Amino acid sequence: MNKKLIGYAALFVGIGLLPLLGAYPVFVMKVLCYALFACAFNLLVGFTGLLSFGHAAFLGTAGYVCGHALKVWGLPTPAGLLLGMGGAAAVGLVFGLLAIRRSGIYFSMITLALAQMLYFFFLQAPFTGGEDGLQSVPRGSFLGLDLTHDLTLFYVVLGLFIAAFWLIYRIVHSPFGQVLTSIRENEARATSLGYDTAHFKLLAFVLSAALAGLAGATKTLVLGFATLTDAIWTTSGLVILMTLVGGMGTLVGPMVGALVIIALENKIGDFGTALADLTGIGWFNGLGESVSLVTGLIFIVCVLAFRRGLVGEAMALLERRQKPASSS
């Protein structure tokens, strides 16, 4: 068996043991949702070379569609998740048809503009709850499993994440994925070889949107609500930060980036309090209110010192250590 597959299996087994080791299941599920969101985004930017500034639109669309399907229509949980994923894919198809015609910064700005239009629609639409959001979304059951228990829901979310990760892995290592990589490296060369690059980019965009939608629908199921925060432009910036910090173009990198950023958002206050007690400096007590400052500093450090991200730099270091061994 491939060593990488064994490593991925060991990683997922380790994640599955976290709640049994004392980790808060809801926090781990939140990290998994954002990790899936970052992996979906990485499929587009890391393996296809398309930088989207509007990926939060798919997260928010799926969240609202899934929440509405479960709360208002009373549909089963699997149907709600599929509808959320399908809604995000449909929005991704529309966005892709409009944005794929351009490249570079023009593509990015079109996705941002379309996402902002959708955000203002969600702000005024009655079914979203406006600024109050869609609250009290029921978890229901999944294939006979009662999802009201956090631990049961955790393993369902972990199973969905593993399935999505496996799909991304298969896409990346398929002939289709190789074409995407060739488009990222040299689109003109791919076109000269006879590939319809616009078709491949559109398909990659829709796949990325659908997987981001699965993350959004799952997040609504875990937290029990969907809000405008899921669809705002800062969430699109957040997923870019996660991907860059973890390692763009790597499969595990976005997961690491999501863990770092979400852990900072949730635990930076506790860390600041511990530093204040340790050093006696009262300023650290307000560190929890300066999450943007800390994440900004981390982004600057990563750009200057870890341009390939944490996982990318670790892989490069491992390769450098293996070369002398193999040459000797």
mmCIF file with all atom_site columns, C-alpha atoms in Angstrom, residues 123-244:
data_model
loop_
_atom_site.group_PDB
_atom_site.id
_atom_site.type_symbol
_atom_site.label_atom_id
_atom_site.label_alt_id
_atom_site.label_comp_id
_atom_site.label_asym_id
_atom_site.label_entity_id
_atom_site.label_seq_id
_atom_site.pdbx_PDB_ins_code
_atom_site.Cartn_x
_atom_site.Cartn_y
_atom_site.Cartn_z
_atom_site.occupancy
_atom_site.B_iso_or_equiv
_atom_site.pdbx_formal_charge
_atom_site.auth_seq_id
_atom_site.auth_comp_id
_atom_site.auth_asym_id
_atom_site.auth_atom_id
_atom_site.pdbx_PDB_model_num
ATOM 1   C CA . LEU A 1 123 ? -29.027 40.005 3.864   1.00 0.00 ? 123 LEU A CA 1
ATOM 2   C CA . GLN A 1 124 ? -32.467 40.950 2.521   1.00 0.00 ? 124 GLN A CA 1
ATOM 3   C CA . ALA A 1 125 ? -34.007 37.541 1.765   1.00 0.00 ? 125 ALA A CA 1
ATOM 4   C CA . PRO A 1 126 ? -36.722 36.561 4.287   1.00 0.00 ? 126 PRO A CA 1
ATOM 5   C CA . PHE A 1 127 ? -35.774 32.863 4.474   1.00 0.00 ? 127 PHE A CA 1
ATOM 6   C CA . THR A 1 128 ? -32.253 33.623 5.783   1.00 0.00 ? 128 THR A CA 1
ATOM 7   C CA . GLY A 1 129 ? -33.333 35.569 8.845   1.00 0.00 ? 129 GLY A CA 1
ATOM 8   C CA . GLY A 1 130 ? -31.294 38.598 7.776   1.00 0.00 ? 130 GLY A CA 1
ATOM 9   C CA . GLU A 1 131 ? -28.805 39.771 10.377  1.00 0.00 ? 131 GLU A CA 1
ATOM 10  C CA . ASP A 1 132 ? -30.267 37.369 12.957  1.00 0.00 ? 132 ASP A CA 1
ATOM 11  C CA . GLY A 1 133 ? -29.457 34.360 10.800  1.00 0.00 ? 133 GLY A CA 1
ATOM 12  C CA . LEU A 1 134 ? -31.223 31.029 10.534  1.00 0.00 ? 134 LEU A CA 1
ATOM 13  C CA . GLN A 1 135 ? -31.384 29.720 14.097  1.00 0.00 ? 135 GLN A CA 1
ATOM 14  C CA . SER A 1 136 ? -32.294 26.427 15.822  1.00 0.00 ? 136 SER A CA 1
ATOM 15  C CA . VAL A 1 137 ? -31.575 24.121 12.907  1.00 0.00 ? 137 VAL A CA 1
ATOM 16  C CA . PRO A 1 138 ? -32.327 20.533 14.039  1.00 0.00 ? 138 PRO A CA 1
ATOM 17  C CA . ARG A 1 139 ? -29.671 17.867 13.640  1.00 0.00 ? 139 ARG A CA 1
ATOM 18  C CA . GLY A 1 140 ? -32.095 15.003 13.059  1.00 0.00 ? 140 GLY A CA 1
ATOM 19  C CA . SER A 1 141 ? -30.668 11.574 12.329  1.00 0.00 ? 141 SER A CA 1
ATOM 20  C CA . PHE A 1 142 ? -28.298 10.063 9.786   1.00 0.00 ? 142 PHE A CA 1
ATOM 21  C CA . LEU A 1 143 ? -28.912 6.500  8.622   1.00 0.00 ? 143 LEU A CA 1
ATOM 22  C CA . GLY A 1 144 ? -30.607 5.704  11.910  1.00 0.00 ? 144 GLY A CA 1
ATOM 23  C CA . LEU A 1 145 ? -27.994 7.440  14.085  1.00 0.00 ? 145 LEU A CA 1
ATOM 24  C CA . ASP A 1 146 ? -29.259 10.080 16.513  1.00 0.00 ? 146 ASP A CA 1
ATOM 25  C CA . LEU A 1 147 ? -27.202 13.202 15.793  1.00 0.00 ? 147 LEU A CA 1
ATOM 26  C CA . THR A 1 148 ? -28.307 15.071 18.918  1.00 0.00 ? 148 THR A CA 1
ATOM 27  C CA . HIS A 1 149 ? -25.370 13.418 20.679  1.00 0.00 ? 149 HIS A CA 1
ATOM 28  C CA . ASP A 1 150 ? -22.148 15.300 19.934  1.00 0.00 ? 150 ASP A CA 1
ATOM 29  C CA . LEU A 1 151 ? -19.994 12.171 19.798  1.00 0.00 ? 151 LEU A CA 1
ATOM 30  C CA . THR A 1 152 ? -22.295 10.466 17.279  1.00 0.00 ? 152 THR A CA 1
ATOM 31  C CA . LEU A 1 153 ? -22.375 13.571 15.117  1.00 0.00 ? 153 LEU A CA 1
ATOM 32  C CA . PHE A 1 154 ? -18.595 13.821 15.357  1.00 0.00 ? 154 PHE A CA 1
ATOM 33  C CA . TYR A 1 155 ? -18.041 10.424 13.754  1.00 0.00 ? 155 TYR A CA 1
ATOM 34  C CA . VAL A 1 156 ? -20.600 11.190 11.047  1.00 0.00 ? 156 VAL A CA 1
ATOM 35  C CA . VAL A 1 157 ? -18.813 14.472 10.277  1.00 0.00 ? 157 VAL A CA 1
ATOM 36  C CA . LEU A 1 158 ? -15.459 12.675 10.299  1.00 0.00 ? 158 LEU A CA 1
ATOM 37  C CA . GLY A 1 159 ? -16.853 10.081 7.877   1.00 0.00 ? 159 GLY A CA 1
ATOM 38  C CA . LEU A 1 160 ? -18.093 12.808 5.528   1.00 0.00 ? 160 LEU A CA 1
ATOM 39  C CA . PHE A 1 161 ? -14.728 14.540 5.699   1.00 0.00 ? 161 PHE A CA 1
ATOM 40  C CA . ILE A 1 162 ? -12.838 11.327 4.920   1.00 0.00 ? 162 ILE A CA 1
ATOM 41  C CA . ALA A 1 163 ? -15.125 10.651 1.949   1.00 0.00 ? 163 ALA A CA 1
ATOM 42  C CA . ALA A 1 164 ? -14.600 14.196 0.614   1.00 0.00 ? 164 ALA A CA 1
ATOM 43  C CA . PHE A 1 165 ? -10.839 13.980 1.196   1.00 0.00 ? 165 PHE A CA 1
ATOM 44  C CA . TRP A 1 166 ? -10.719 10.665 -0.664  1.00 0.00 ? 166 TRP A CA 1
ATOM 45  C CA . LEU A 1 167 ? -12.606 12.241 -3.562  1.00 0.00 ? 167 LEU A CA 1
ATOM 46  C CA . ILE A 1 168 ? -10.122 15.122 -3.702  1.00 0.00 ? 168 ILE A CA 1
ATOM 47  C CA . TYR A 1 169 ? -7.237  12.645 -3.539  1.00 0.00 ? 169 TYR A CA 1
ATOM 48  C CA . ARG A 1 170 ? -8.685  10.653 -6.445  1.00 0.00 ? 170 ARG A CA 1
ATOM 49  C CA . ILE A 1 171 ? -9.300  13.817 -8.474  1.00 0.00 ? 171 ILE A CA 1
ATOM 50  C CA . VAL A 1 172 ? -5.756  15.069 -7.968  1.00 0.00 ? 172 VAL A CA 1
ATOM 51  C CA . HIS A 1 173 ? -4.187  11.711 -8.896  1.00 0.00 ? 173 HIS A CA 1
ATOM 52  C CA . SER A 1 174 ? -6.438  11.046 -11.893 1.00 0.00 ? 174 SER A CA 1
ATOM 53  C CA . PRO A 1 175 ? -5.803  11.993 -15.539 1.00 0.00 ? 175 PRO A CA 1
ATOM 54  C CA . PHE A 1 176 ? -8.311  14.806 -14.991 1.00 0.00 ? 176 PHE A CA 1
ATOM 55  C CA . GLY A 1 177 ? -6.188  16.089 -12.110 1.00 0.00 ? 177 GLY A CA 1
ATOM 56  C CA . GLN A 1 178 ? -3.057  15.945 -14.251 1.00 0.00 ? 178 GLN A CA 1
ATOM 57  C CA . VAL A 1 179 ? -4.781  18.118 -16.844 1.00 0.00 ? 179 VAL A CA 1
ATOM 58  C CA . LEU A 1 180 ? -5.679  20.607 -14.094 1.00 0.00 ? 180 LEU A CA 1
ATOM 59  C CA . THR A 1 181 ? -2.044  20.697 -13.012 1.00 0.00 ? 181 THR A CA 1
ATOM 60  C CA . SER A 1 182 ? -0.924  21.295 -16.587 1.00 0.00 ? 182 SER A CA 1
ATOM 61  C CA . ILE A 1 183 ? -3.397  24.187 -16.832 1.00 0.00 ? 183 ILE A CA 1
ATOM 62  C CA . ARG A 1 184 ? -1.930  25.666 -13.655 1.00 0.00 ? 184 ARG A CA 1
ATOM 63  C CA . GLU A 1 185 ? 1.627   25.339 -14.951 1.00 0.00 ? 185 GLU A CA 1
ATOM 64  C CA . ASN A 1 186 ? 1.085   26.401 -18.565 1.00 0.00 ? 186 ASN A CA 1
ATOM 65  C CA . GLU A 1 187 ? -2.445  26.875 -19.881 1.00 0.00 ? 187 GLU A CA 1
ATOM 66  C CA . ALA A 1 188 ? -1.277  27.799 -23.371 1.00 0.00 ? 188 ALA A CA 1
ATOM 67  C CA . ARG A 1 189 ? 0.651   24.514 -23.619 1.00 0.00 ? 189 ARG A CA 1
ATOM 68  C CA . ALA A 1 190 ? -2.391  22.557 -22.430 1.00 0.00 ? 190 ALA A CA 1
ATOM 69  C CA . THR A 1 191 ? -4.506  24.272 -25.078 1.00 0.00 ? 191 THR A CA 1
ATOM 70  C CA . SER A 1 192 ? -1.949  23.452 -27.762 1.00 0.00 ? 192 SER A CA 1
ATOM 71  C CA . LEU A 1 193 ? -2.218  19.777 -26.770 1.00 0.00 ? 193 LEU A CA 1
ATOM 72  C CA . GLY A 1 194 ? -5.908  19.852 -27.627 1.00 0.00 ? 194 GLY A CA 1
ATOM 73  C CA . TYR A 1 195 ? -7.502  20.251 -24.189 1.00 0.00 ? 195 TYR A CA 1
ATOM 74  C CA . ASP A 1 196 ? -10.537 22.482 -23.786 1.00 0.00 ? 196 ASP A CA 1
ATOM 75  C CA . THR A 1 197 ? -9.103  24.346 -20.795 1.00 0.00 ? 197 THR A CA 1
ATOM 76  C CA . ALA A 1 198 ? -12.257 26.395 -20.185 1.00 0.00 ? 198 ALA A CA 1
ATOM 77  C CA . HIS A 1 199 ? -14.257 23.169 -19.811 1.00 0.00 ? 199 HIS A CA 1
ATOM 78  C CA . PHE A 1 200 ? -11.748 21.698 -17.355 1.00 0.00 ? 200 PHE A CA 1
ATOM 79  C CA . LYS A 1 201 ? -11.565 24.899 -15.311 1.00 0.00 ? 201 LYS A CA 1
ATOM 80  C CA . LEU A 1 202 ? -15.338 25.134 -15.123 1.00 0.00 ? 202 LEU A CA 1
ATOM 81  C CA . LEU A 1 203 ? -15.613 21.544 -13.946 1.00 0.00 ? 203 LEU A CA 1
ATOM 82  C CA . ALA A 1 204 ? -12.920 22.147 -11.310 1.00 0.00 ? 204 ALA A CA 1
ATOM 83  C CA . PHE A 1 205 ? -14.738 25.283 -10.165 1.00 0.00 ? 205 PHE A CA 1
ATOM 84  C CA . VAL A 1 206 ? -18.058 23.446 -9.765  1.00 0.00 ? 206 VAL A CA 1
ATOM 85  C CA . LEU A 1 207 ? -16.398 20.539 -7.934  1.00 0.00 ? 207 LEU A CA 1
ATOM 86  C CA . SER A 1 208 ? -14.685 22.979 -5.576  1.00 0.00 ? 208 SER A CA 1
ATOM 87  C CA . ALA A 1 209 ? -17.962 24.813 -4.983  1.00 0.00 ? 209 ALA A CA 1
ATOM 88  C CA . ALA A 1 210 ? -19.814 21.552 -4.258  1.00 0.00 ? 210 ALA A CA 1
ATOM 89  C CA . LEU A 1 211 ? -17.213 20.422 -1.722  1.00 0.00 ? 211 LEU A CA 1
ATOM 90  C CA . ALA A 1 212 ? -17.213 23.869 -0.121  1.00 0.00 ? 212 ALA A CA 1
ATOM 91  C CA . GLY A 1 213 ? -20.999 23.518 0.026   1.00 0.00 ? 213 GLY A CA 1
ATOM 92  C CA . LEU A 1 214 ? -20.674 20.200 1.859   1.00 0.00 ? 214 LEU A CA 1
ATOM 93  C CA . ALA A 1 215 ? -18.490 22.000 4.387   1.00 0.00 ? 215 ALA A CA 1
ATOM 94  C CA . GLY A 1 216 ? -21.087 24.766 4.789   1.00 0.00 ? 216 GLY A CA 1
ATOM 95  C CA . ALA A 1 217 ? -24.008 22.362 5.155   1.00 0.00 ? 217 ALA A CA 1
ATOM 96  C CA . THR A 1 218 ? -22.100 20.263 7.689   1.00 0.00 ? 218 THR A CA 1
ATOM 97  C CA . LYS A 1 219 ? -21.128 23.383 9.640   1.00 0.00 ? 219 LYS A CA 1
ATOM 98  C CA . THR A 1 220 ? -24.795 24.405 9.896   1.00 0.00 ? 220 THR A CA 1
ATOM 99  C CA . LEU A 1 221 ? -25.654 20.919 11.120  1.00 0.00 ? 221 LEU A CA 1
ATOM 100 C CA . VAL A 1 222 ? -22.909 21.037 13.764  1.00 0.00 ? 222 VAL A CA 1
ATOM 101 C CA . LEU A 1 223 ? -23.545 24.527 15.116  1.00 0.00 ? 223 LEU A CA 1
ATOM 102 C CA . GLY A 1 224 ? -27.319 24.604 14.578  1.00 0.00 ? 224 GLY A CA 1
ATOM 103 C CA . PHE A 1 225 ? -27.404 27.923 12.751  1.00 0.00 ? 225 PHE A CA 1
ATOM 104 C CA . ALA A 1 226 ? -26.361 29.705 9.552   1.00 0.00 ? 226 ALA A CA 1
ATOM 105 C CA . THR A 1 227 ? -25.477 33.398 9.549   1.00 0.00 ? 227 THR A CA 1
ATOM 106 C CA . LEU A 1 228 ? -24.236 36.089 7.206   1.00 0.00 ? 228 LEU A CA 1
ATOM 107 C CA . THR A 1 229 ? -20.728 35.492 8.547   1.00 0.00 ? 229 THR A CA 1
ATOM 108 C CA . ASP A 1 230 ? -20.600 32.354 6.403   1.00 0.00 ? 230 ASP A CA 1
ATOM 109 C CA . ALA A 1 231 ? -21.138 34.355 3.206   1.00 0.00 ? 231 ALA A CA 1
ATOM 110 C CA . ILE A 1 232 ? -19.201 37.577 3.878   1.00 0.00 ? 232 ILE A CA 1
ATOM 111 C CA . TRP A 1 233 ? -15.994 38.415 2.009   1.00 0.00 ? 233 TRP A CA 1
ATOM 112 C CA . THR A 1 234 ? -13.831 38.095 5.135   1.00 0.00 ? 234 THR A CA 1
ATOM 113 C CA . THR A 1 235 ? -14.629 34.365 5.218   1.00 0.00 ? 235 THR A CA 1
ATOM 114 C CA . SER A 1 236 ? -13.254 34.104 1.678   1.00 0.00 ? 236 SER A CA 1
ATOM 115 C CA . GLY A 1 237 ? -10.102 35.808 2.941   1.00 0.00 ? 237 GLY A CA 1
ATOM 116 C CA . LEU A 1 238 ? -9.991  33.422 5.893   1.00 0.00 ? 238 LEU A CA 1
ATOM 117 C CA . VAL A 1 239 ? -9.945  30.322 3.685   1.00 0.00 ? 239 VAL A CA 1
ATOM 118 C CA . ILE A 1 240 ? -7.157  31.864 1.579   1.00 0.00 ? 240 ILE A CA 1
ATOM 119 C CA . LEU A 1 241 ? -5.181  32.408 4.784   1.00 0.00 ? 241 LEU A CA 1
ATOM 120 C CA . MET A 1 242 ? -5.777  28.819 5.914   1.00 0.00 ? 242 MET A CA 1
ATOM 121 C CA . THR A 1 243 ? -4.550  27.455 2.592   1.00 0.00 ? 243 THR A CA 1
ATOM 122 C CA . LEU A 1 244 ? -1.440  29.643 2.497   1.00 0.00 ? 244 LEU A CA 1
#
